[in-house]
Coordinates of C-alpha atoms in Angstrom, one line a residue:
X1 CA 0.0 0.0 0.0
X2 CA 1.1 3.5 -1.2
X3 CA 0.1 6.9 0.1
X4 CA 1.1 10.2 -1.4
X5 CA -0.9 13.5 -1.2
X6 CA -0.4 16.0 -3.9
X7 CA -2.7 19.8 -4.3
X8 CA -3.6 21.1 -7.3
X9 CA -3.9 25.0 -7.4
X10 CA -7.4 25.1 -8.2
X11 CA -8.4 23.6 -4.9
X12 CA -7.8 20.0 -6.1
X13 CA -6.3 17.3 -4.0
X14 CA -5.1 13.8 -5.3
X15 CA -4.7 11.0 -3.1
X16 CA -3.4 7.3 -3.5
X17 CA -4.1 4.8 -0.8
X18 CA -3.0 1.9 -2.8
X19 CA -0.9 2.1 -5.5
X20 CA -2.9 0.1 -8.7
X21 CA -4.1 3.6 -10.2
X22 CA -1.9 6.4 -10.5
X23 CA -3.7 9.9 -10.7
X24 CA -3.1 12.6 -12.9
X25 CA -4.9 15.9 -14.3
X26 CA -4.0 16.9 -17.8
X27 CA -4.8 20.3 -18.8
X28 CA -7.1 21.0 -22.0
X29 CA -7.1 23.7 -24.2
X30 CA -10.6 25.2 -22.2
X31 CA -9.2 27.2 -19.5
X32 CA -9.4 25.4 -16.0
X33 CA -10.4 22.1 -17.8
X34 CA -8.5 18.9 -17.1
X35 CA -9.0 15.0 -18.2
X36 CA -8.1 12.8 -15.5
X37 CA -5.6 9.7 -16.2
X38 CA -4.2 6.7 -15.0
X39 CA -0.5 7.2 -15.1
X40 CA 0.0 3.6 -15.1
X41 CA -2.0 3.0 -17.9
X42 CA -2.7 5.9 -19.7
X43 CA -6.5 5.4 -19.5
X44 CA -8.9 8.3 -19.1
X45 CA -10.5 8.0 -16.5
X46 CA -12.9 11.2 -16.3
X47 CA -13.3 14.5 -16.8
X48 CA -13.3 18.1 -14.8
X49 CA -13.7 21.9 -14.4
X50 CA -12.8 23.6 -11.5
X51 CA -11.7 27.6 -11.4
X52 CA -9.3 28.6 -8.9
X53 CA -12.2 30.9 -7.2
X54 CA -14.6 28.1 -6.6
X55 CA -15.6 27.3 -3.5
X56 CA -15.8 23.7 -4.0
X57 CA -12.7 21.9 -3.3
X58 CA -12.5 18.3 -5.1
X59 CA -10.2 15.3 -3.5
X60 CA -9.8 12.4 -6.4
X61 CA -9.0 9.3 -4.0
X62 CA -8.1 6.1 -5.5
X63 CA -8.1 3.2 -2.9
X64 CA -9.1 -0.6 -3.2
X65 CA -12.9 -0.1 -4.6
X66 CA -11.2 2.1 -7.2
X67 CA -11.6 5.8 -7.9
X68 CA -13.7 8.3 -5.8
X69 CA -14.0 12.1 -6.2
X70 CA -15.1 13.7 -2.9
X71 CA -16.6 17.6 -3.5
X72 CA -16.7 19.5 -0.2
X73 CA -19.4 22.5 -0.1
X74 CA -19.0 25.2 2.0
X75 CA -22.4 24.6 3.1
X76 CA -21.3 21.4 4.9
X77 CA -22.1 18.6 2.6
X78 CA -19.8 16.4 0.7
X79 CA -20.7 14.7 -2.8
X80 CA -19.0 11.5 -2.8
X81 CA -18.5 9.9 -6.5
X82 CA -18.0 6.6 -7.8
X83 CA -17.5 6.1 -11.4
X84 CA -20.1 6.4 -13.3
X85 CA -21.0 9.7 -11.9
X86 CA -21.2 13.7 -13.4
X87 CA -21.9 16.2 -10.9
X88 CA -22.2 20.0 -11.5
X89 CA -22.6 21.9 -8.7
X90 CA -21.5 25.8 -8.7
X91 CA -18.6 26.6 -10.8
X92 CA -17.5 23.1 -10.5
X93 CA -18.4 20.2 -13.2
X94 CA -17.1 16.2 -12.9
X95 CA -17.3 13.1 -14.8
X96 CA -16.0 10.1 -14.2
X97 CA -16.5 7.7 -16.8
X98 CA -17.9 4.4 -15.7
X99 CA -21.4 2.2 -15.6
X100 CA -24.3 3.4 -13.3
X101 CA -24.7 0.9 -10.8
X102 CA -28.5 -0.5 -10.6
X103 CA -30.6 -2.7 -8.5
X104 CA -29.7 -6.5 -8.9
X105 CA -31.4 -7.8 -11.1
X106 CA -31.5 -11.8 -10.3
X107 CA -33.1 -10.7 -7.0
X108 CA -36.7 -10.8 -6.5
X109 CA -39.1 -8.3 -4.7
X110 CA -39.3 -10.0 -1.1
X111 CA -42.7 -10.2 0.7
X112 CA -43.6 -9.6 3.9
X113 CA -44.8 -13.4 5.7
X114 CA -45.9 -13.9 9.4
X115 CA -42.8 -13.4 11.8
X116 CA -43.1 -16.0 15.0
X117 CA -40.9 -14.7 17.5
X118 CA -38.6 -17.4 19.0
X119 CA -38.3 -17.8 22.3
X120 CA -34.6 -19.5 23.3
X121 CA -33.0 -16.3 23.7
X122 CA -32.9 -12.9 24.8
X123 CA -29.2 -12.4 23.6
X124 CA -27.5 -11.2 20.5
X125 CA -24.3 -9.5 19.8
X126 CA -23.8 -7.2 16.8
X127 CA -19.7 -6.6 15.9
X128 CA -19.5 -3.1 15.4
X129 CA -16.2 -2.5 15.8
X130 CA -14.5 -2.8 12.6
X131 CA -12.3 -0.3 11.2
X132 CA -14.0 0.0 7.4
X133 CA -10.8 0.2 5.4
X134 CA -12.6 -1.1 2.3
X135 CA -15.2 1.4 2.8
X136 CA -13.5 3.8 2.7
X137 CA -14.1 7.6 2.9
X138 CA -17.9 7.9 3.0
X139 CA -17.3 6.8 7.1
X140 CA -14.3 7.2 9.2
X141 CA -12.7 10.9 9.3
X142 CA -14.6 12.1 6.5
X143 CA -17.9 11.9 7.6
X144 CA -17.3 11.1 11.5
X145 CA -19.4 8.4 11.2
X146 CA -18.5 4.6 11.5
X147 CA -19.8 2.2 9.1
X148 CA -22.0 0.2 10.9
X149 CA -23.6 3.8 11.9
X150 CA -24.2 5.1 8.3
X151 CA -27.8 5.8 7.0
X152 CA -29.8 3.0 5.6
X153 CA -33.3 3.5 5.7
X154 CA -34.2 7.6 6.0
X155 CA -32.6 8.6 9.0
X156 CA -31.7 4.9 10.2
X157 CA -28.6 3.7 10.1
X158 CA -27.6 0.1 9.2
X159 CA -26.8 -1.0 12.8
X160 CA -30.1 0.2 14.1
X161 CA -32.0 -1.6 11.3
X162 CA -30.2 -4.2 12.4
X163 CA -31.0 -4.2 16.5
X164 CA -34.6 -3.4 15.0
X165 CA -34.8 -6.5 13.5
X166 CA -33.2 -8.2 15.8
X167 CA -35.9 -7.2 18.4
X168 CA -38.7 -8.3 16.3
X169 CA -37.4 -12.0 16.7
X170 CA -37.3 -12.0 20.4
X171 CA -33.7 -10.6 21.0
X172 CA -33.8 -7.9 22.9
X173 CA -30.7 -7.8 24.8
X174 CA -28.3 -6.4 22.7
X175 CA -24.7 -6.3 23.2
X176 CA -22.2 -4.3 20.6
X177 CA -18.5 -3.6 20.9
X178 CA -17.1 -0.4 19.4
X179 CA -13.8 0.6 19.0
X180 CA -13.7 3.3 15.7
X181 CA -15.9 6.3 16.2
X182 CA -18.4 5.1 18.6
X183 CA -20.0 8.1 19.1
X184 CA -22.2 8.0 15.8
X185 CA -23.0 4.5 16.2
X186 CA -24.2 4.8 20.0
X187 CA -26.9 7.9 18.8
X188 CA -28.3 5.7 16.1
X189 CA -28.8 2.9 18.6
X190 CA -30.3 5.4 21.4
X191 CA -33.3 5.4 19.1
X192 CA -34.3 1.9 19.7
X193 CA -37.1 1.6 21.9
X194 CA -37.9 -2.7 22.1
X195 CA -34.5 -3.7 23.1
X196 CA -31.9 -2.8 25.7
X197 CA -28.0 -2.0 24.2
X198 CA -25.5 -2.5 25.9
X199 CA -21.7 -1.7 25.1
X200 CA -17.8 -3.2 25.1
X201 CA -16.0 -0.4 23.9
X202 CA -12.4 -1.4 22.8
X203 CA -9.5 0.5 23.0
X204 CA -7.7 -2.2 20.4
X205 CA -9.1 -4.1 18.0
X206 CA -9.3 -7.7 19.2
X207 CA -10.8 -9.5 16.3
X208 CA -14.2 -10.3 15.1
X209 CA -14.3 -12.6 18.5
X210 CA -12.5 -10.4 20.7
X211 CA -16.1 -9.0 22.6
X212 CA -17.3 -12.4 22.9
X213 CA -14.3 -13.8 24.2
X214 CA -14.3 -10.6 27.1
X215 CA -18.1 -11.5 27.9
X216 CA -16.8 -14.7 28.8
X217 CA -13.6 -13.8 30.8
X218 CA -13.2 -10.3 31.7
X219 CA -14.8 -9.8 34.7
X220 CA -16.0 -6.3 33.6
X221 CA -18.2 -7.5 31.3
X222 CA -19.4 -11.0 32.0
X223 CA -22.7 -9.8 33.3
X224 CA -23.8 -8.4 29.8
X225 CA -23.7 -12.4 29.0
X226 CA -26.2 -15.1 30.1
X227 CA -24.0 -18.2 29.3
X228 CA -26.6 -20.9 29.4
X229 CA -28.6 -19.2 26.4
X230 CA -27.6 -19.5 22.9
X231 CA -26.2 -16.3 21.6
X232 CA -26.9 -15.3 18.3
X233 CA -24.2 -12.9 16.3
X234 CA -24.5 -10.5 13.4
X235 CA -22.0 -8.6 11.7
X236 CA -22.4 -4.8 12.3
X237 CA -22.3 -4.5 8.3
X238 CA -25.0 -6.4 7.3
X239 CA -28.0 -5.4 5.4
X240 CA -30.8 -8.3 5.9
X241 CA -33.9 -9.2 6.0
X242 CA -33.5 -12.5 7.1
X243 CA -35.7 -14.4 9.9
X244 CA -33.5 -14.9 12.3
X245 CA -36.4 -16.7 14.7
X246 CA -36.1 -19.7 12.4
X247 CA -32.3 -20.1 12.5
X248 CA -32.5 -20.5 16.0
X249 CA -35.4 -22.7 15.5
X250 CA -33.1 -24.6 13.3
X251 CA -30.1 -24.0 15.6
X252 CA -32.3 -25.9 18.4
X253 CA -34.2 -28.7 16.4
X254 CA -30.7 -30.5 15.4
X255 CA -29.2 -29.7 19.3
X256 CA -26.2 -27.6 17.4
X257 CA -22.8 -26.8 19.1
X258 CA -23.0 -23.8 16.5
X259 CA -24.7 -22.7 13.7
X260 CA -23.7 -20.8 11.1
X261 CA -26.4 -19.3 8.7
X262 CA -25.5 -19.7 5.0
X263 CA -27.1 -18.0 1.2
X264 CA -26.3 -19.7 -2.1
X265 CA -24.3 -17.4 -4.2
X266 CA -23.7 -17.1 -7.7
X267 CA -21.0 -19.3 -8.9
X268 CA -19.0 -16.7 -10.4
X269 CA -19.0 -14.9 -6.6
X270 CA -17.2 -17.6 -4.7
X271 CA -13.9 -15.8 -4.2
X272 CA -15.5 -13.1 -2.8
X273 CA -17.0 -15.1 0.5
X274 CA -16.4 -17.7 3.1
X275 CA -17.8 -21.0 1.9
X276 CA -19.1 -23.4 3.8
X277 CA -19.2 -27.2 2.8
X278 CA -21.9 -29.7 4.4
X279 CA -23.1 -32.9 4.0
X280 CA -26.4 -31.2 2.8
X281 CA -28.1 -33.7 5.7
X282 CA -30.6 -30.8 6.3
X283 CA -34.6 -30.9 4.3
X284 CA -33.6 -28.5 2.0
X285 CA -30.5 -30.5 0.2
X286 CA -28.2 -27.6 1.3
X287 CA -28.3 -27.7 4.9
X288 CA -26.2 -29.4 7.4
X289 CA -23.2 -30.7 9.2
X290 CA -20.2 -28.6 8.7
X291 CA -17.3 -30.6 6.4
X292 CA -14.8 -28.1 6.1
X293 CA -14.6 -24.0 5.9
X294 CA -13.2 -22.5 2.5
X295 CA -11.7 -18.9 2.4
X296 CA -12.5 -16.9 -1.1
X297 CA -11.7 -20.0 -2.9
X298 CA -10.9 -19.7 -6.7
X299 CA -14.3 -20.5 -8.9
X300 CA -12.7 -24.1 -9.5
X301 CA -11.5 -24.9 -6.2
X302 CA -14.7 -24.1 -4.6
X303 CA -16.8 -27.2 -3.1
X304 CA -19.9 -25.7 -2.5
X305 CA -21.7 -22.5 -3.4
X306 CA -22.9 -22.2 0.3
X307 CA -21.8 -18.3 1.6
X308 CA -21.3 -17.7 5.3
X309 CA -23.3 -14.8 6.1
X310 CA -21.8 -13.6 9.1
X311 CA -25.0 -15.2 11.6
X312 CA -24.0 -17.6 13.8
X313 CA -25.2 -18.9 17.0
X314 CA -23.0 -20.3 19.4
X315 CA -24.6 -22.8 22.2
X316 CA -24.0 -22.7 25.9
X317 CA -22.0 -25.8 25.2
X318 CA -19.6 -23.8 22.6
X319 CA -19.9 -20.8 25.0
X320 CA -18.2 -23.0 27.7
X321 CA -15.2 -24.5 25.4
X322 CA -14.4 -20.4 24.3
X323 CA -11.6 -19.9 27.3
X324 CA -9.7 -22.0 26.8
X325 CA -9.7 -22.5 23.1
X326 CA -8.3 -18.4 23.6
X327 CA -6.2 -19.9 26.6
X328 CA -4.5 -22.2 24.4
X329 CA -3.9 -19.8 21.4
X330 CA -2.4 -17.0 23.8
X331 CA -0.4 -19.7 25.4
X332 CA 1.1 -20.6 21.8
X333 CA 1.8 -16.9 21.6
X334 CA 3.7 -16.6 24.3
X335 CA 5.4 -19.3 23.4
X336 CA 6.2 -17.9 20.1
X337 CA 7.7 -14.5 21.4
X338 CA 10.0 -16.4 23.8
X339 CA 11.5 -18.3 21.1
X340 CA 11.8 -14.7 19.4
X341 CA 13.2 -12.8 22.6
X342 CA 9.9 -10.4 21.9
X343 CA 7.2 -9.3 24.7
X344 CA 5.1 -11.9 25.8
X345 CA 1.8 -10.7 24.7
X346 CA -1.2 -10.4 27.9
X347 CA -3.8 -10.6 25.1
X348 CA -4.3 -11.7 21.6
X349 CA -7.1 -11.0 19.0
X350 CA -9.2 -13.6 18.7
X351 CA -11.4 -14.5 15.2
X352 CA -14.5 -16.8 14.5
X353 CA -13.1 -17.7 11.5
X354 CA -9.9 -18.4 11.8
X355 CA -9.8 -19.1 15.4
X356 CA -12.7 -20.6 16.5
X357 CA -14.6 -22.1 13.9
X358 CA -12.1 -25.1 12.8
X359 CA -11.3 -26.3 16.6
X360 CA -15.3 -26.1 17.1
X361 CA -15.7 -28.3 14.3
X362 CA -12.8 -30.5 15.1
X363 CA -14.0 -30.7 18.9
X364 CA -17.5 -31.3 17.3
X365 CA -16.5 -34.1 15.1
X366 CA -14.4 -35.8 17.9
X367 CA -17.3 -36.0 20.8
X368 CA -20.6 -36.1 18.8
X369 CA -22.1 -35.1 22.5
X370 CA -21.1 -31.7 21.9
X371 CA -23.8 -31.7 19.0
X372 CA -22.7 -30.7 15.1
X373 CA -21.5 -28.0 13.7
X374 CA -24.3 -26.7 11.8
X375 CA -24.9 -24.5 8.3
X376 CA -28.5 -23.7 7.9
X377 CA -29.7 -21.7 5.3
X378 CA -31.5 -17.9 5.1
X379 CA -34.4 -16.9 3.1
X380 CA -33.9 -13.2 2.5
X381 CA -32.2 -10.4 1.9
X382 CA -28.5 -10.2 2.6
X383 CA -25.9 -8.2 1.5
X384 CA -22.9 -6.7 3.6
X385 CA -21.7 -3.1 2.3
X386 CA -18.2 -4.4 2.0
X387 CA -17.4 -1.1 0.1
X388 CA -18.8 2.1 -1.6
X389 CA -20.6 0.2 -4.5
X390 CA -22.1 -2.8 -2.2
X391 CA -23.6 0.4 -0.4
X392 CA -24.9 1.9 -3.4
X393 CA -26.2 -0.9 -4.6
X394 CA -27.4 -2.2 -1.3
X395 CA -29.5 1.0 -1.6
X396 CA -31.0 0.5 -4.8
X397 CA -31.9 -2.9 -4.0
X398 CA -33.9 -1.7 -0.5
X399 CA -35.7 1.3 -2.6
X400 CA -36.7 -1.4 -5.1
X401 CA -38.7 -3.5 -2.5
X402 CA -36.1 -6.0 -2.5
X403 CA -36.0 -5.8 1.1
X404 CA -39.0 -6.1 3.8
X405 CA -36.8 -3.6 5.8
X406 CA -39.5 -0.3 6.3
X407 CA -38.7 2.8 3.9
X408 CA -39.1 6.2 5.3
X409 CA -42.7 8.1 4.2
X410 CA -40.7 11.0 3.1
X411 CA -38.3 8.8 0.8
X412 CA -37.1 11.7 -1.8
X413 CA -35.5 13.3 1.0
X414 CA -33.3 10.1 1.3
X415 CA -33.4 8.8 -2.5
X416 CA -34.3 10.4 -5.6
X417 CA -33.8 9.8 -8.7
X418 CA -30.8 6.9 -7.9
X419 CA -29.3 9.6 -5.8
X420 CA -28.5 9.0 -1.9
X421 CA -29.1 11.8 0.5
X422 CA -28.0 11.3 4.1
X423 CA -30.0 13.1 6.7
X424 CA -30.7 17.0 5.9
X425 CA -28.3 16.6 2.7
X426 CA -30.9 17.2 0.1
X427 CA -32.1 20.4 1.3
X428 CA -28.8 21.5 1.1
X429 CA -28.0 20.3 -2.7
X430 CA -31.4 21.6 -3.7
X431 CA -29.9 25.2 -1.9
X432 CA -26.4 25.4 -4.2
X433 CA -28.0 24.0 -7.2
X434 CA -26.8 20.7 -7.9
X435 CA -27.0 18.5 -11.0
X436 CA -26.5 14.5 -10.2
X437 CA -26.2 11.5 -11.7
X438 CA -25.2 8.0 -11.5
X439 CA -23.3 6.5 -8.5
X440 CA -23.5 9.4 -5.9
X441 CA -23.7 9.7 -2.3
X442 CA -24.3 13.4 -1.0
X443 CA -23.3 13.2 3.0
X444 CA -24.0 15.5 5.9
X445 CA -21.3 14.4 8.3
X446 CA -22.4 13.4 11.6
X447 CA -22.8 15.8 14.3
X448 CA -24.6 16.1 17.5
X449 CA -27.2 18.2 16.8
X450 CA -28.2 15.6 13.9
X451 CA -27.9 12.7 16.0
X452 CA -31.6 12.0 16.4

C-alpha cells in the first residue's frame, strides 16, 4: 500500500491509498479544464472543471474499490462519486466515466410473511467495531461516522435496522463492541425503543471474536452475557432481511454446538465469501453438518456455493469450550515471542473464522455429545456493504422493495432519482443547485445536533 498526497492550485487534491491507479490531471485547451488519467496506464479516466475561485474543493482518492471524487461544499455537505458519476454543482463540473450501478437484477421483490418470534434467547451480539478500510471515505474521518452507523433507511442507520430486526425475533438484549468512532454508532442505537444496548467499547481491536471472548472472561463485562442461552451474532455491516427466529429454530431442532447461517451465491461470486461445505443432511438438500470451511476460494476450487453470512449462534456448550480455546492460542503466543526474545503478549485478537470455527468443528467431530456444527440456510435479503458500490447498490436494492426492511414516508429526501441523500443533505444540494447523476452519495457528516 502507497500513500502520497499531492494539491492542485485550483483547490484540487489527489490522493493514492494503494498504488494500482496512479492519478493525474491533464490540462485542456478550455481554461481550468483537465481530463483525469491513470499514469500507469494511460486510460482516461474522467473528466473536470474547476476555477481557482470556486468554493468547492474536489479530493480524487483512488483506494481498493477504485476511484472516488469527494466535492466539499462550503455549506457542509460532501458529494461522494463513484465512477459512473457527473456532478455540476457551482462553478465546478465532474465526470467520471464508468457504468451506473442499478438494483440486482436476479433478485426478486421480497414479501412480507408472518414473523413467530422465538423464544430461546434474549441475547445477540452485533460486531460493530471494525475499522472499514474497504469502505472507505464515505465513514471514518470524512464523515465522522463509523460504518455500521451510516444511513440506511431515511434517518436509520444500518446497525439500528439491524437491533430493530433483531428485536422483532425476540432478541432484545443487545450487546455491541465499538472501538472506531463510537459516538455515531451509540446515537443511532439510542433510538431503539424494544431492546436494551449494551456496550464493550475497545481501546484495540481484538478480532471479530474479541467481545465475545471478554463476555466470557473479563470480569467487567461478564454480566452483559447469560452463558446458558444460545447467543446469536451478526455482523455490524450487514444489510438483511433474514428471519432470524427460524435459525434458532433450526439452531435448536438439530441440538447444534453452532450454527452458522449460509445463502447460495452465484458461482462466479465464490472468491469473494467464506464457503461453507456440508453434508447437505438438512430438508432443503443444502443444509447441514459442517465438512470443512473454505476462504474466497478460486471458482474451480470451490466445493460448494454455500456463503457464510456472518450469523452464527453459538450454544451454551460452545460458549463454555471459548476460554480455553483463547487460553490455548495466547499460550502458543507466548510461546512464540519467547522463542523470538519479543514481549510476551497479555492478550491476543481472537477471530471466528480463523480461530474458532475449525477447533469447534474439530472438537465437534471428535465427541458427537457436543452436537454438530451446523450450516443452515437464510431466506432473504443479505448483502454486507463491504465497500462504496455494495452500499450503493445495497440502496437500490432496498428502494426497489427488495427488502421487507421499512422505507421512510418521506423517501425523496433520502433517494431520488438513484441519488443518496444522508440526513438534511438534500435540502442543502437543492440550496447550491446541484446537477446528479449516476453512483452518488451526498453526505452530511455526523454531528450532535443531527444525532436523532
Amino acid at each position: 500500500m502507497a500513500t502520497t498526497n499531492s494539491i492542485h492550485e485550483n483547490n484540487i487534491h489527489i490522493h493514492h491509498q494503494v498504488e494500482d491507479i496512479q492519478i493525474v490531471l491533464e490540462p485542456q485547451d478550455t481554461p481550468e479544464t483537465f481530463i483525469i488519467v491513470d499514469q500507469k496506464t494511460n486510460v482516461q479516466l474522467g473528466r473536470l472543471q474547476q476555477g481557482p475561485q470556486s468554493p468547492h474543493s474536489i479530493e480524487l482518492f483512488s483506494g481498493k474499490g477504485g476511484l472516488m471524487a469527494i466535492i466539499s461544499s462550503p455549506l457542509g455537505i460532501k458529494y461522494f462519486a463513484l465512477q459512473g458519476s457527473k456532478i455540476k454543482v457551482g462553478h465546478t463540473t465532474l465526470e467520471l466515466f464508468g457504468s451506473q450501478l442499478s438494483a440486482n437484477q436476479n433478485r426478486e421483490e421480497s414479501h412480507v410473511s408472518p414473523i413467530t418470534p422465538q423464544t430461546h434467547s434474549h441475547q445477540a451480539t452485533i460486531l460493530g467495531a471494525g475499522l472499514a478500510t474497504r469502505f472507505e471515505r464515505i465513514s471514518g474521518d470524512t464523515t465522522n461516522y463509523s460504518k455500521p452507523a451510516v444511513p440506511l433507511t431515511g434517518n436509520k442507520s444500518v446497525i439500528e435496522c439491524i437491533a430493530n430486526s433483531l428485536a422483532v425475533h425476540g432478541f432484545n438484549k443487545i450487546i455491541v463492541n465499538t472501538y472506531f468512532k463510537p459516538e455515531s454508532l451509540k446515537a443511532s442505537l439510542s433510538r431503539c425503543e424494544n431492546a436494551q444496548v449494551s456496550y464493550i467499547d475497545e481501546a484495540e481491536p481484538s478480532g471479530t471474536a474479541g467481545g465475545l471472548r471478554k463476555m466470557l472472561m473479563d470480569a467487567p463485562f461478564k454480566p452483559l452475557l447469560n452463558p446458558m442461552e444460545p447467543l446469536l451474532v451478526v455482523q455490524g455491516d450487514s444489510v438483511s432481511d433474514a428471519n432470524f427466529s427460524e435459525l434458532m429454530e433450526a439452531h435448536i431442532t438439530h441440538q447444534a454446538l453452532l450454527t452458522i447461517g449460509c445463502q447460495l451465491v452465484a458461482e462466479k461470486d465464490v472468491d469473494k465469501f467464506g464457503i461453507i461445505v456440508t453434508d447437505q443432511s438438512g430438508p432443503d438438500g443444502q443444509s447441514g453438518k459442517i465438512v470443512a470451511f473454505q476462504e474466497k476460494p478460486k471458482q474451480e476450487e470451490a466445493l460448494s456455493r454455500l456463503g457464510n453470512t456472518g450469523f452464527y449462534i453459538f450454544s451454551p456448550k460452545a460458549l463454555s469450550l471459548i476460554p480455553d480455546i483463547y487460553s490455548d492460542l495466547l499460550k502458543t503466543a507466548q510461546e512464540k515471542a519467547r522463542k523470538d526474545n519479543a514481549p510476551l503478549p497479555d492478550e491476543i485478537s481472537i477471530d471466528f473464522a480463523s480461530d474458532l470455527f475449525p477447533v469447534l468443528l474439530k472438537l465437534s467431530q471428535q465427541q458427537p455429545g457436543l452436537g454438530p456444527v451446523w450450516a443452515q440456510t437464510v431466506q432473504g435479503y443479505w448483502n454486507d456493504i463491504g465497500n462504496p458500490a455494495q452500499y450503493i447498490e445495497t440502496l437500490h436494492d432496498l428502494y426497489a422493495g427488495k427488502t421487507t426492511l421499512p422505507l421512510p414516508t418521506n423517501r425523496d429526501e433520502y433517494y431520488r432519482d438513484g441519488i443518496i441523500y444522508w440526513e438534511g443533505a438534500a435540502k442543502i444540494a437543492d440550496q447550491e443547485s446541484a446537477q446528479l447523476s449516476g453512483n452518488i452519495v451526498v453526505a452530511r457528516p455526523f454531528q450532535t445536533e443531527n444525532a436523532s
